């Protein structure tokens, strides 16, 4: 979706996964460990591949996998027309929204896709969804130093969510090299932001534990580059990991 803070987004769009390809990931993962939770997010927008995602979830919640719907989460940048039918097609599945900003202007600056889905209309769609589904909504919020991490932004977010039953997950920004001007919020800023949401607005707020930074494999860092060019300081990107020749 081209989010400015995400290296993965620089790879561009190649194709959608089929429902079989989505299910195949669980088949392979199950060989290594018992899988209890599944999250649709990351490299791509699940609600832009709506039919395949719905079909895959129906398979995952049926035999032989029998995953509980309560342990499946679908994340979205806010595709309104898909949110409007989400509860009918996927009852009891968790919905997570990559909000990342408390107002439309900041959201458009860091998430170009937000221009197509105005914040006011998105929040109305989420309110209708929650009224119908009675489900808690998970809000994903990346913390960018000086951009969306100030105390005033915490108050804006709290007021935006005050009519919702929501859980906010604050995500420390993972550096993505010289291609980005963003910086990671300080621990103090993150804690202050969390304190406002919890203390003033009584919103359950967690801070995501980051893993994989040491191998550039943390959230927002996953991107494919040629080994010889990467070692030489190049930044040529491939469209998919399948294009990497070893």
Coordinates of N, CA and C in Angstrom, one line a residue:
X1 N 0.8 -1.2 0.0 CA 0.0 0.0 0.0 C 0.8 1.3 0.0
X2 N 2.2 1.1 0.0 CA 3.1 2.2 -0.2 C 3.2 3.1 1.1
X3 N 3.0 2.6 2.3 CA 3.2 3.4 3.5 C 4.6 3.9 3.5
X4 N 4.8 5.2 3.9 CA 6.1 5.8 3.8 C 7.1 5.2 4.8
X5 N 6.6 4.6 5.9 CA 7.5 4.1 6.9 C 7.8 2.6 6.8
X6 N 7.4 2.0 5.6 CA 7.5 0.6 5.5 C 8.4 0.2 4.3
X7 N 9.5 -0.5 4.5 CA 10.4 -0.8 3.4 C 9.7 -1.8 2.4
X8 N 8.9 -2.7 3.0 CA 8.2 -3.7 2.2 C 7.4 -3.1 1.1
X9 N 6.8 -1.9 1.4 CA 6.0 -1.2 0.5 C 6.7 -0.7 -0.8
X10 N 8.0 -0.6 -0.7 CA 8.8 -0.2 -1.9 C 8.9 -1.3 -2.9
X11 N 8.5 -2.5 -2.6 CA 8.7 -3.6 -3.5 C 7.6 -3.5 -4.6
X12 N 6.5 -2.8 -4.3 CA 5.4 -2.7 -5.3 C 4.5 -3.9 -5.3
X13 N 3.5 -3.9 -6.1 CA 2.5 -5.0 -6.2 C 2.8 -5.9 -7.3
X14 N 2.8 -7.2 -7.1 CA 3.0 -8.2 -8.1 C 1.8 -9.0 -8.4
X15 N 1.2 -9.6 -7.4 CA 0.0 -10.4 -7.6 C -0.6 -10.7 -6.2
X16 N -1.9 -11.2 -6.3 CA -2.6 -11.6 -5.1 C -2.3 -13.1 -4.8
X17 N -2.3 -13.6 -3.6 CA -2.2 -15.0 -3.3 C -3.6 -15.6 -3.5
X18 N -3.6 -16.8 -4.0 CA -4.9 -17.6 -4.0 C -5.2 -18.1 -2.6
X19 N -6.5 -18.5 -2.4 CA -6.8 -19.0 -1.1 C -6.0 -20.3 -0.8
X20 N -5.6 -21.1 -1.8 CA -4.8 -22.2 -1.6 C -3.4 -21.9 -1.2
X21 N -2.8 -20.8 -1.8 CA -1.5 -20.4 -1.4 C -1.5 -19.9 0.1
X22 N -2.6 -19.2 0.5 CA -2.7 -18.8 1.9 C -2.7 -19.9 2.8
X23 N -3.6 -20.9 2.5 CA -3.7 -22.1 3.4 C -2.4 -22.9 3.4
X24 N -1.7 -22.9 2.3 CA -0.4 -23.7 2.2 C 0.6 -23.2 3.2
X25 N 0.6 -21.9 3.5 CA 1.5 -21.4 4.5 C 1.2 -22.0 5.9
X26 N 0.0 -22.2 6.2 CA -0.4 -22.9 7.5 C 0.1 -24.3 7.5
X27 N -0.1 -25.0 6.3 CA 0.3 -26.4 6.2 C 1.8 -26.5 6.5
X28 N 2.6 -25.6 5.9 CA 4.1 -25.7 6.1 C 4.4 -25.3 7.5
X29 N 3.8 -24.3 8.1 CA 4.2 -23.9 9.4 C 3.8 -24.9 10.5
X30 N 2.7 -25.7 10.2 CA 2.3 -26.7 11.1 C 3.3 -27.8 11.3
X31 N 4.2 -28.0 10.3 CA 5.2 -29.0 10.4 C 6.2 -28.7 11.4
X32 N 6.3 -27.4 11.8 CA 7.3 -27.0 12.8 C 6.8 -26.7 14.2
X33 N 5.5 -26.4 14.2 CA 4.9 -26.1 15.5 C 3.4 -26.1 15.4
X34 N 2.8 -26.3 16.6 CA 1.3 -26.3 16.6 C 0.9 -24.8 16.5
X35 N 0.1 -24.5 15.5 CA -0.3 -23.1 15.2 C -1.7 -22.8 15.9
X36 N -1.7 -21.8 16.8 CA -2.9 -21.5 17.5 C -3.5 -20.1 17.1
X37 N -2.6 -19.3 16.5 CA -3.1 -17.9 16.1 C -2.6 -17.6 14.7
X38 N -3.5 -17.0 13.9 CA -3.1 -16.6 12.6 C -3.5 -15.1 12.4
X39 N -2.6 -14.4 11.8 CA -2.8 -13.0 11.5 C -2.6 -12.7 10.0
X40 N -3.6 -12.1 9.4 CA -3.4 -11.7 8.0 C -3.0 -10.3 8.0
X41 N -1.7 -10.0 7.6 CA -1.2 -8.7 7.6 C 0.2 -8.7 7.0
X42 N 0.8 -7.5 6.8 CA 2.2 -7.4 6.4 C 2.3 -7.1 4.9
X43 N 2.9 -8.1 4.2 CA 3.2 -7.9 2.8 C 1.9 -7.9 2.0
X44 N 1.2 -6.8 2.0 CA 0.0 -6.7 1.2 C -1.2 -6.3 2.1
X45 N -2.3 -6.0 1.4 CA -3.5 -5.6 2.1 C -4.6 -6.7 2.0
X46 N -4.9 -7.4 3.1 CA -5.8 -8.5 3.0 C -7.2 -8.2 2.4
X47 N -7.7 -7.0 2.7 CA -9.0 -6.7 2.2 C -9.0 -6.2 0.8
X48 N -7.9 -6.1 0.1 CA -7.8 -5.9 -1.3 C -7.7 -7.3 -2.0
X49 N -7.7 -8.3 -1.3 CA -7.7 -9.7 -1.8 C -8.8 -10.4 -1.1
X50 N -10.0 -9.8 -1.0 CA -11.1 -10.1 -0.1 C -11.6 -11.5 -0.3
X51 N -11.9 -11.9 -1.5 CA -12.5 -13.2 -1.8 C -11.6 -14.3 -1.4
X52 N -10.3 -14.2 -1.7 CA -9.3 -15.3 -1.4 C -9.1 -15.4 0.2
X53 N -9.1 -14.2 0.8 CA -9.0 -14.2 2.3 C -10.2 -14.9 3.0
X54 N -11.4 -14.5 2.5 CA -12.6 -15.1 3.1 C -12.6 -16.6 2.9
X55 N -12.3 -17.1 1.6 CA -12.2 -18.5 1.3 C -11.2 -19.2 2.2
X56 N -10.0 -18.6 2.4 CA -9.0 -19.2 3.2 C -9.4 -19.4 4.6
X57 N -10.0 -18.3 5.2 CA -10.4 -18.4 6.6 C -11.5 -19.4 6.8
X58 N -12.4 -19.6 5.8 CA -13.4 -20.7 6.0 C -12.7 -22.0 6.0
X59 N -11.6 -22.2 5.3 CA -10.9 -23.5 5.3 C -10.2 -23.6 6.6
X60 N -9.6 -22.6 7.1 CA -8.8 -22.6 8.4 C -9.7 -22.9 9.6
X61 N -10.9 -22.5 9.5 CA -11.8 -22.7 10.7 C -12.6 -24.0 10.5
X62 N -12.4 -24.7 9.4 CA -13.1 -26.0 9.2 C -12.1 -27.1 9.4
X63 N -12.6 -28.4 9.2 CA -11.7 -29.5 9.3 C -10.7 -29.5 8.1
X64 N -9.4 -29.9 8.3 CA -8.9 -30.5 9.5 C -8.2 -29.5 10.5
X65 N -8.2 -28.2 10.1 CA -7.5 -27.3 10.9 C -8.2 -26.9 12.2
X66 N -9.5 -26.6 12.0 CA -10.4 -26.3 13.1 C -9.8 -25.1 14.0
X67 N -9.3 -24.1 13.4 CA -8.8 -23.0 14.2 C -10.0 -22.2 14.7
X68 N -10.0 -21.7 15.9 CA -11.0 -20.9 16.5 C -11.1 -19.5 15.8
X69 N -12.2 -19.0 15.4 CA -12.3 -17.7 14.7 C -11.7 -16.6 15.6
X70 N -11.8 -16.8 17.0 CA -11.3 -15.8 17.9 C -9.8 -15.7 17.9
X71 N -9.2 -16.7 17.3 CA -7.7 -16.7 17.2 C -7.2 -16.3 15.8
X72 N -8.1 -15.7 15.0 CA -7.7 -15.3 13.7 C -7.9 -13.8 13.6
X73 N -7.0 -13.0 13.1 CA -7.1 -11.6 13.0 C -6.8 -11.2 11.6
X74 N -7.6 -10.3 11.1 CA -7.3 -9.7 9.7 C -7.0 -8.2 9.9
X75 N -5.9 -7.8 9.4 CA -5.4 -6.4 9.5 C -5.7 -5.6 8.2
X76 N -6.0 -4.4 8.3 CA -6.3 -3.6 7.1 C -5.9 -2.1 7.3
X77 N -5.6 -1.4 6.2 CA -5.3 0.0 6.3 C -6.6 0.8 6.4
X78 N -7.7 0.1 6.2 CA -9.0 0.7 6.3 C -9.8 0.7 4.9
X79 N -10.0 -0.4 4.3 CA -10.7 -0.5 3.1 C -12.2 -0.5 3.4
X80 N -12.8 0.6 3.3 CA -14.2 0.8 3.9 C -15.2 -0.2 3.3
X81 N -15.2 -0.3 2.0 CA -16.3 -1.2 1.4 C -16.2 -2.6 1.8
X82 N -14.9 -3.1 2.1 CA -14.8 -4.4 2.6 C -15.1 -4.5 4.1
X83 N -14.8 -3.5 4.9 CA -15.2 -3.5 6.3 C -16.7 -3.6 6.4
X84 N -17.4 -2.9 5.5 CA -18.9 -2.9 5.6 C -19.5 -4.3 5.5
X85 N -18.8 -5.3 4.9 CA -19.3 -6.6 4.7 C -18.5 -7.7 5.5
X86 N -17.6 -7.2 6.3 CA -16.7 -8.1 7.0 C -17.4 -9.0 8.0
X87 N -18.3 -8.4 8.8 CA -18.9 -9.2 9.8 C -19.9 -10.3 9.2
X88 N -20.5 -9.9 8.1 CA -21.4 -10.9 7.5 C -20.7 -12.1 7.0
X89 N -19.5 -11.8 6.4 CA -18.7 -12.9 5.7 C -17.8 -13.6 6.7
X90 N -17.3 -12.9 7.7 CA -16.4 -13.5 8.7 C -16.8 -13.2 10.1
X91 N -17.9 -13.7 10.6 CA -18.3 -13.4 12.0 C -17.3 -14.0 13.0
X92 N -17.1 -13.2 14.0 CA -16.2 -13.6 15.2 C -14.7 -13.6 14.8
X93 N -14.4 -13.2 13.6 CA -12.9 -12.9 13.3 C -12.5 -11.6 13.8
X94 N -11.3 -11.5 14.3 CA -10.8 -10.2 14.8 C -10.5 -9.2 13.7
X95 N -10.8 -8.0 13.9 CA -10.4 -6.9 12.9 C -9.4 -6.0 13.5
X96 N -8.3 -5.8 12.8 CA -7.2 -4.8 13.3 C -7.1 -3.8 12.2
X97 N -7.0 -2.5 12.6 CA -6.9 -1.4 11.7 C -5.6 -0.7 11.9
X98 N -4.8 -0.5 10.8 CA -3.6 0.2 10.8 C -3.9 1.7 10.7
X99 N -4.2 2.3 11.9 CA -4.6 3.7 11.9 C -3.4 4.7 11.8
X100 N -2.5 4.5 12.7 CA -1.2 5.2 12.6 C -1.2 6.7 12.7
X101 N -2.3 7.3 12.8 CA -2.4 8.8 12.9 C -3.8 9.1 13.4
X102 N -4.0 10.2 14.2 CA -5.3 10.6 14.7 C -6.0 11.6 13.9
X103 N -5.4 12.0 12.8 CA -6.2 12.9 11.9 C -5.8 12.6 10.4
X104 N -6.7 13.1 9.5 CA -6.5 12.8 8.1 C -5.2 13.3 7.5
X105 N -4.8 14.5 7.9 CA -3.7 15.1 7.3 C -2.4 14.3 7.5
X106 N -2.2 14.0 8.8 CA -1.0 13.2 9.1 C -1.1 11.8 8.5
X107 N -2.3 11.2 8.5 CA -2.4 9.9 7.9 C -2.1 9.9 6.4
X108 N -2.5 10.9 5.7 CA -2.2 11.0 4.3 C -0.7 11.2 4.0
X109 N 0.0 11.9 4.9 CA 1.4 12.1 4.8 C 2.2 10.8 4.9
X110 N 1.8 9.9 5.7 CA 2.6 8.7 6.0 C 1.9 7.5 5.3
X111 N 0.7 7.6 4.9 CA -0.1 6.5 4.3 C -0.8 7.0 3.1
X112 N -0.2 7.0 1.9 CA -0.9 7.5 0.7 C -2.3 6.9 0.4
X113 N -2.5 5.6 0.8 CA -3.8 5.0 0.6 C -4.9 5.6 1.4
X114 N -4.5 6.4 2.4 CA -5.5 7.0 3.2 C -6.3 8.1 2.5
X115 N -5.8 8.6 1.4 CA -6.5 9.6 0.6 C -7.8 9.0 0.1
X116 N -7.8 7.7 -0.2 CA -9.0 7.1 -0.8 C -10.0 6.7 0.3
X117 N -9.6 6.7 1.6 CA -10.5 6.3 2.6 C -10.4 7.3 3.8
X118 N -11.1 8.5 3.6 CA -11.1 9.5 4.6 C -11.4 9.0 6.0
X119 N -10.7 9.6 7.0 CA -10.7 9.1 8.4 C -12.1 9.1 8.9
X120 N -12.9 10.2 8.7 CA -14.2 10.3 9.2 C -15.1 9.1 8.7
X121 N -15.0 8.8 7.4 CA -15.8 7.8 6.8 C -15.3 6.4 7.3
X122 N -14.0 6.3 7.5 CA -13.5 5.0 8.1 C -14.0 4.8 9.5
X123 N -14.0 5.8 10.3 CA -14.5 5.7 11.7 C -16.0 5.3 11.8
X124 N -16.7 5.9 10.9 CA -18.2 5.6 10.8 C -18.4 4.1 10.4
X125 N -17.6 3.6 9.5 CA -17.7 2.2 9.0 C -17.3 1.3 10.2
X126 N -16.3 1.7 11.0 CA -15.8 0.9 12.1 C -16.9 0.9 13.2
X127 N -17.5 2.0 13.4 CA -18.6 2.1 14.4 C -19.8 1.2 14.0
X128 N -20.1 1.2 12.8 CA -21.2 0.4 12.3 C -20.8 -1.1 12.4
X129 N -19.6 -1.4 12.1 CA -19.1 -2.8 12.2 C -19.2 -3.2 13.7
X130 N -18.7 -2.4 14.6 CA -18.7 -2.8 16.0 C -20.1 -2.9 16.6
X131 N -21.0 -2.0 16.2 CA -22.4 -2.1 16.6 C -23.0 -3.4 16.2
X132 N -22.7 -3.8 15.1 CA -23.3 -5.1 14.5 C -22.6 -6.3 15.1
X133 N -21.3 -6.3 15.2 CA -20.5 -7.5 15.5 C -20.3 -7.6 17.0
X134 N -20.3 -6.5 17.8 CA -19.9 -6.5 19.2 C -18.5 -6.9 19.5
X135 N -17.7 -6.8 18.4 CA -16.3 -7.3 18.5 C -15.4 -6.1 19.0
X136 N -14.4 -6.4 19.8 CA -13.3 -5.4 20.1 C -12.5 -5.1 18.8
X137 N -12.2 -3.9 18.5 CA -11.4 -3.5 17.4 C -9.9 -3.2 17.8
X138 N -9.0 -3.8 17.1 CA -7.6 -3.6 17.5 C -7.0 -2.5 16.6
X139 N -6.4 -1.5 17.2 CA -5.9 -0.3 16.5 C -4.3 -0.4 16.5
X140 N -3.7 -0.4 15.3 CA -2.3 -0.5 15.2 C -1.8 1.0 15.0
X141 N -0.8 1.4 15.7 CA -0.3 2.7 15.7 C 1.2 2.8 15.8
X142 N 1.9 3.1 14.6 CA 3.3 3.2 14.6 C 3.8 4.5 15.2
X143 N 4.8 4.4 16.0 CA 5.3 5.6 16.7 C 6.5 6.2 16.0
X144 N 6.2 7.4 15.4 CA 7.2 8.1 14.6 C 7.6 9.4 15.3
X145 N 8.9 9.5 15.6 CA 9.4 10.7 16.4 C 9.0 12.0 15.7
X146 N 8.3 12.8 16.5 CA 7.9 14.2 16.1 C 6.8 14.2 15.0
X147 N 6.3 13.1 14.6 CA 5.3 13.1 13.5 C 3.9 12.8 14.1
X148 N 3.8 11.7 14.9 CA 2.5 11.3 15.5 C 2.6 10.9 16.9
X149 N 3.7 11.2 17.6 CA 3.9 10.6 18.9 C 3.9 11.6 20.1
X150 N 3.4 12.8 19.8 CA 3.3 13.8 20.8 C 2.1 13.6 21.7
X151 N 2.1 14.3 22.9 CA 1.0 14.1 23.8 C -0.3 14.6 23.2
X152 N -0.3 15.6 22.4 CA -1.5 16.1 21.7 C -2.1 15.1 20.8
X153 N -1.2 14.3 20.2 CA -1.7 13.2 19.3 C -2.4 12.1 20.1
X154 N -1.8 11.8 21.3 CA -2.4 10.8 22.2 C -3.8 11.3 22.6
X155 N -4.0 12.6 22.9 CA -5.4 13.1 23.2 C -6.3 13.0 22.0
X156 N -5.8 13.3 20.8 CA -6.6 13.2 19.6 C -7.1 11.8 19.4
X157 N -6.1 10.9 19.6 CA -6.5 9.5 19.4 C -7.5 9.0 20.4
X158 N -7.3 9.4 21.6 CA -8.2 9.0 22.7 C -9.6 9.5 22.4
X159 N -9.7 10.7 22.0 CA -11.1 11.3 21.7 C -11.7 10.6 20.5
X160 N -10.8 10.2 19.5 CA -11.3 9.5 18.3 C -11.9 8.2 18.7
X161 N -11.3 7.5 19.7 CA -11.7 6.2 20.0 C -12.6 6.1 21.3
X162 N -13.1 7.2 21.8 CA -13.8 7.2 23.1 C -15.1 6.5 23.0
X163 N -15.7 6.4 21.8 CA -17.0 5.6 21.7 C -16.8 4.2 21.3
X164 N -15.6 3.8 21.2 CA -15.3 2.4 20.7 C -14.8 1.5 21.9
X165 N -15.0 0.2 21.7 CA -14.4 -0.8 22.5 C -13.1 -1.2 21.7
X166 N -12.0 -0.7 22.1 CA -10.8 -0.9 21.3 C -9.6 -1.2 22.1
X167 N -8.6 -1.8 21.5 CA -7.3 -2.1 22.1 C -6.3 -1.4 21.2
X168 N -5.4 -0.6 21.7 CA -4.4 0.1 20.9 C -3.1 -0.6 21.1
X169 N -2.4 -0.9 20.0 CA -1.1 -1.5 20.0 C -0.1 -0.5 19.4
X170 N 0.7 0.1 20.3 CA 1.8 1.0 19.9 C 3.0 0.2 19.3
X171 N 3.4 0.6 18.1 CA 4.4 -0.1 17.4 C 5.7 0.8 17.3
X172 N 6.8 0.4 17.9 CA 8.0 1.2 17.8 C 8.5 1.1 16.3
X173 N 8.9 2.2 15.7 CA 9.3 2.2 14.3 C 10.6 1.6 14.2
X174 N 10.7 0.7 13.2 CA 12.0 0.0 12.9 C 12.7 0.7 11.8
X175 N 13.9 1.2 12.0 CA 14.7 1.9 10.9 C 14.7 1.1 9.6
X176 N 14.6 1.8 8.5 CA 14.6 1.1 7.2 C 15.7 1.7 6.3
X177 N 16.7 2.3 6.9 CA 17.8 2.8 6.1 C 17.7 4.2 5.7
X178 N 18.5 4.6 4.7 CA 18.6 6.0 4.3 C 17.4 6.5 3.5
X179 N 16.6 5.5 3.0 CA 15.4 5.8 2.2 C 14.3 6.5 3.0
X180 N 14.4 6.5 4.3 CA 13.4 7.1 5.2 C 13.9 8.2 6.0
X181 N 13.1 9.2 6.2 CA 13.4 10.4 7.1 C 12.9 10.2 8.5
X182 N 12.1 9.1 8.7 CA 11.5 8.9 10.0 C 12.5 8.4 11.0
X183 N 12.3 8.7 12.3 CA 13.1 8.2 13.4 C 12.2 7.6 14.4
X184 N 12.8 6.7 15.2 CA 12.1 5.9 16.2 C 11.8 6.8 17.4
X185 N 10.6 6.8 17.9 CA 10.2 7.5 19.1 C 11.0 7.0 20.3
X186 N 11.3 7.9 21.2 CA 12.0 7.6 22.4 C 11.1 6.7 23.3
X187 N 11.7 5.9 24.2 CA 10.9 5.1 25.1 C 10.0 6.0 26.0
X188 N 10.6 7.2 26.3 CA 9.8 8.1 27.2 C 8.5 8.6 26.5
X189 N 8.7 8.9 25.2 CA 7.5 9.3 24.4 C 6.5 8.3 24.3
X190 N 6.9 7.0 24.1 CA 6.0 5.9 24.0 C 5.2 5.7 25.3
X191 N 6.0 5.7 26.4 CA 5.4 5.5 27.7 C 4.4 6.6 28.0
X192 N 4.7 7.9 27.7 CA 3.8 9.0 27.9 C 2.6 8.9 27.1
X193 N 2.7 8.5 25.8 CA 1.6 8.3 24.9 C 0.6 7.2 25.5
X194 N 1.2 6.1 25.9 CA 0.5 5.0 26.5 C -0.2 5.5 27.8
X195 N 0.4 6.3 28.6 CA -0.1 6.7 29.9 C -1.4 7.6 29.6
X196 N -1.3 8.4 28.6 CA -2.5 9.3 28.3 C -3.7 8.4 27.9
X197 N -3.4 7.5 27.0 CA -4.5 6.6 26.5 C -5.1 5.8 27.6
X198 N -4.3 5.3 28.5 CA -4.7 4.4 29.6 C -5.4 5.3 30.7
X199 N -4.7 6.3 31.1 CA -5.1 7.1 32.3 C -6.2 8.0 32.0
X200 N -6.2 8.7 30.9 CA -7.2 9.8 30.6 C -8.5 9.1 29.9
X201 N -8.2 8.2 29.0 CA -9.3 7.7 28.2 C -9.7 6.2 28.5
X202 N -9.0 5.6 29.4 CA -9.3 4.2 29.9 C -9.3 3.2 28.7
X203 N -8.3 3.5 27.8 CA -8.2 2.6 26.6 C -7.0 1.6 26.9
X204 N -7.3 0.3 26.7 CA -6.3 -0.7 26.9 C -5.2 -0.4 25.8
X205 N -4.0 -0.3 26.2 CA -2.9 0.1 25.3 C -1.7 -0.7 25.6
X206 N -1.2 -1.4 24.5 CA 0.0 -2.3 24.7 C 1.1 -1.7 23.8
X207 N 2.3 -2.1 24.1 CA 3.5 -1.7 23.2 C 4.0 -3.0 22.6
X208 N 4.1 -3.1 21.3 CA 4.6 -4.3 20.6 C 6.1 -4.5 20.9
X209 N 6.3 -5.8 21.3 CA 7.7 -6.2 21.5 C 8.3 -6.5 20.1
X210 N 9.4 -5.8 19.8 CA 10.0 -6.0 18.5 C 11.1 -7.1 18.5
X211 N 11.0 -7.9 17.4 CA 12.1 -8.9 17.2 C 12.5 -8.8 15.7
X212 N 13.8 -9.2 15.5 CA 14.3 -9.4 14.2 C 15.0 -8.2 13.6
X213 N 15.2 -7.1 14.4 CA 15.9 -5.9 13.9 C 17.3 -6.2 13.5
X214 N 18.0 -7.2 14.2 CA 19.4 -7.5 14.0 C 19.6 -8.1 12.6
X215 N 18.5 -8.6 12.0 CA 18.7 -9.2 10.6 C 17.8 -8.5 9.6
X216 N 17.4 -7.2 10.0 CA 16.5 -6.4 9.1 C 15.2 -7.2 8.8
X217 N 14.7 -8.0 9.8 CA 13.5 -8.8 9.5 C 12.4 -8.4 10.4
X218 N 12.4 -7.2 11.1 CA 11.4 -6.8 12.0 C 10.2 -6.2 11.2
X219 N 9.2 -5.8 11.8 CA 8.0 -5.2 11.2 C 8.4 -4.0 10.3
X220 N 8.0 -4.1 9.0 CA 8.3 -3.0 8.1 C 9.6 -3.0 7.5
X221 N 10.5 -4.0 7.8 CA 11.8 -4.0 7.3 C 12.0 -5.1 6.2
X222 N 11.0 -6.0 6.1 CA 11.2 -7.1 5.1 C 11.2 -6.6 3.7
X223 N 12.3 -6.7 3.0 CA 12.4 -6.3 1.6 C 13.5 -7.2 0.9
X224 N 13.3 -7.5 -0.3 CA 14.2 -8.4 -1.0 C 15.2 -7.6 -1.8
X225 N 16.5 -7.9 -1.7 CA 17.5 -7.2 -2.5 C 18.5 -8.2 -2.9
X226 N 19.2 -8.0 -4.0 CA 20.3 -8.9 -4.5 C 21.4 -8.9 -3.5
X227 N 21.9 -10.1 -3.1 CA 23.0 -10.2 -2.2 C 24.3 -9.4 -2.5
X228 N 24.7 -9.4 -3.8 CA 25.9 -8.7 -4.2 C 25.7 -7.2 -4.2
X229 N 24.5 -6.8 -4.6 CA 24.3 -5.3 -4.5 C 24.1 -4.8 -3.1
X230 N 23.5 -5.7 -2.3 CA 23.3 -5.2 -0.9 C 24.6 -5.1 -0.2
X231 N 25.5 -6.0 -0.5 CA 26.8 -6.0 0.2 C 27.7 -4.8 -0.3
X232 N 27.3 -4.3 -1.6 CA 28.1 -3.2 -2.1 C 27.4 -1.9 -1.8
X233 N 26.3 -2.0 -1.0 CA 25.6 -0.7 -0.6 C 24.5 -0.3 -1.6
X234 N 24.2 -1.2 -2.6 CA 23.2 -0.9 -3.5 C 21.8 -1.1 -2.9
X235 N 20.8 -0.7 -3.6 CA 19.4 -0.8 -3.1 C 18.4 -1.3 -4.2
X236 N 18.9 -2.0 -5.2 CA 18.1 -2.5 -6.2 C 17.1 -3.6 -5.6
X237 N 15.8 -3.4 -5.8 CA 14.8 -4.2 -5.2 C 14.2 -5.2 -6.2
X238 N 13.9 -6.4 -5.7 CA 13.2 -7.4 -6.5 C 11.7 -7.4 -6.2
X239 N 10.9 -7.8 -7.1 CA 9.5 -7.7 -6.9 C 9.0 -8.8 -5.9
X240 N 9.7 -9.9 -5.8 CA 9.2 -11.0 -4.9 C 10.4 -11.9 -4.5
X241 N 10.3 -12.6 -3.4 CA 11.4 -13.4 -3.0 C 11.7 -14.5 -3.9
X242 N 10.6 -14.9 -4.7 CA 10.8 -16.0 -5.7 C 11.7 -15.6 -6.8
X243 N 12.0 -14.3 -7.0 CA 12.9 -13.8 -8.0 C 14.3 -13.9 -7.6
X244 N 14.6 -14.2 -6.3 CA 15.9 -14.2 -5.8 C 16.6 -15.5 -6.3
X245 N 17.8 -15.4 -7.0 CA 18.5 -16.5 -7.5 C 19.7 -16.8 -6.5
X246 N 19.7 -18.0 -5.9 CA 20.7 -18.4 -5.0 C 21.7 -19.3 -5.7

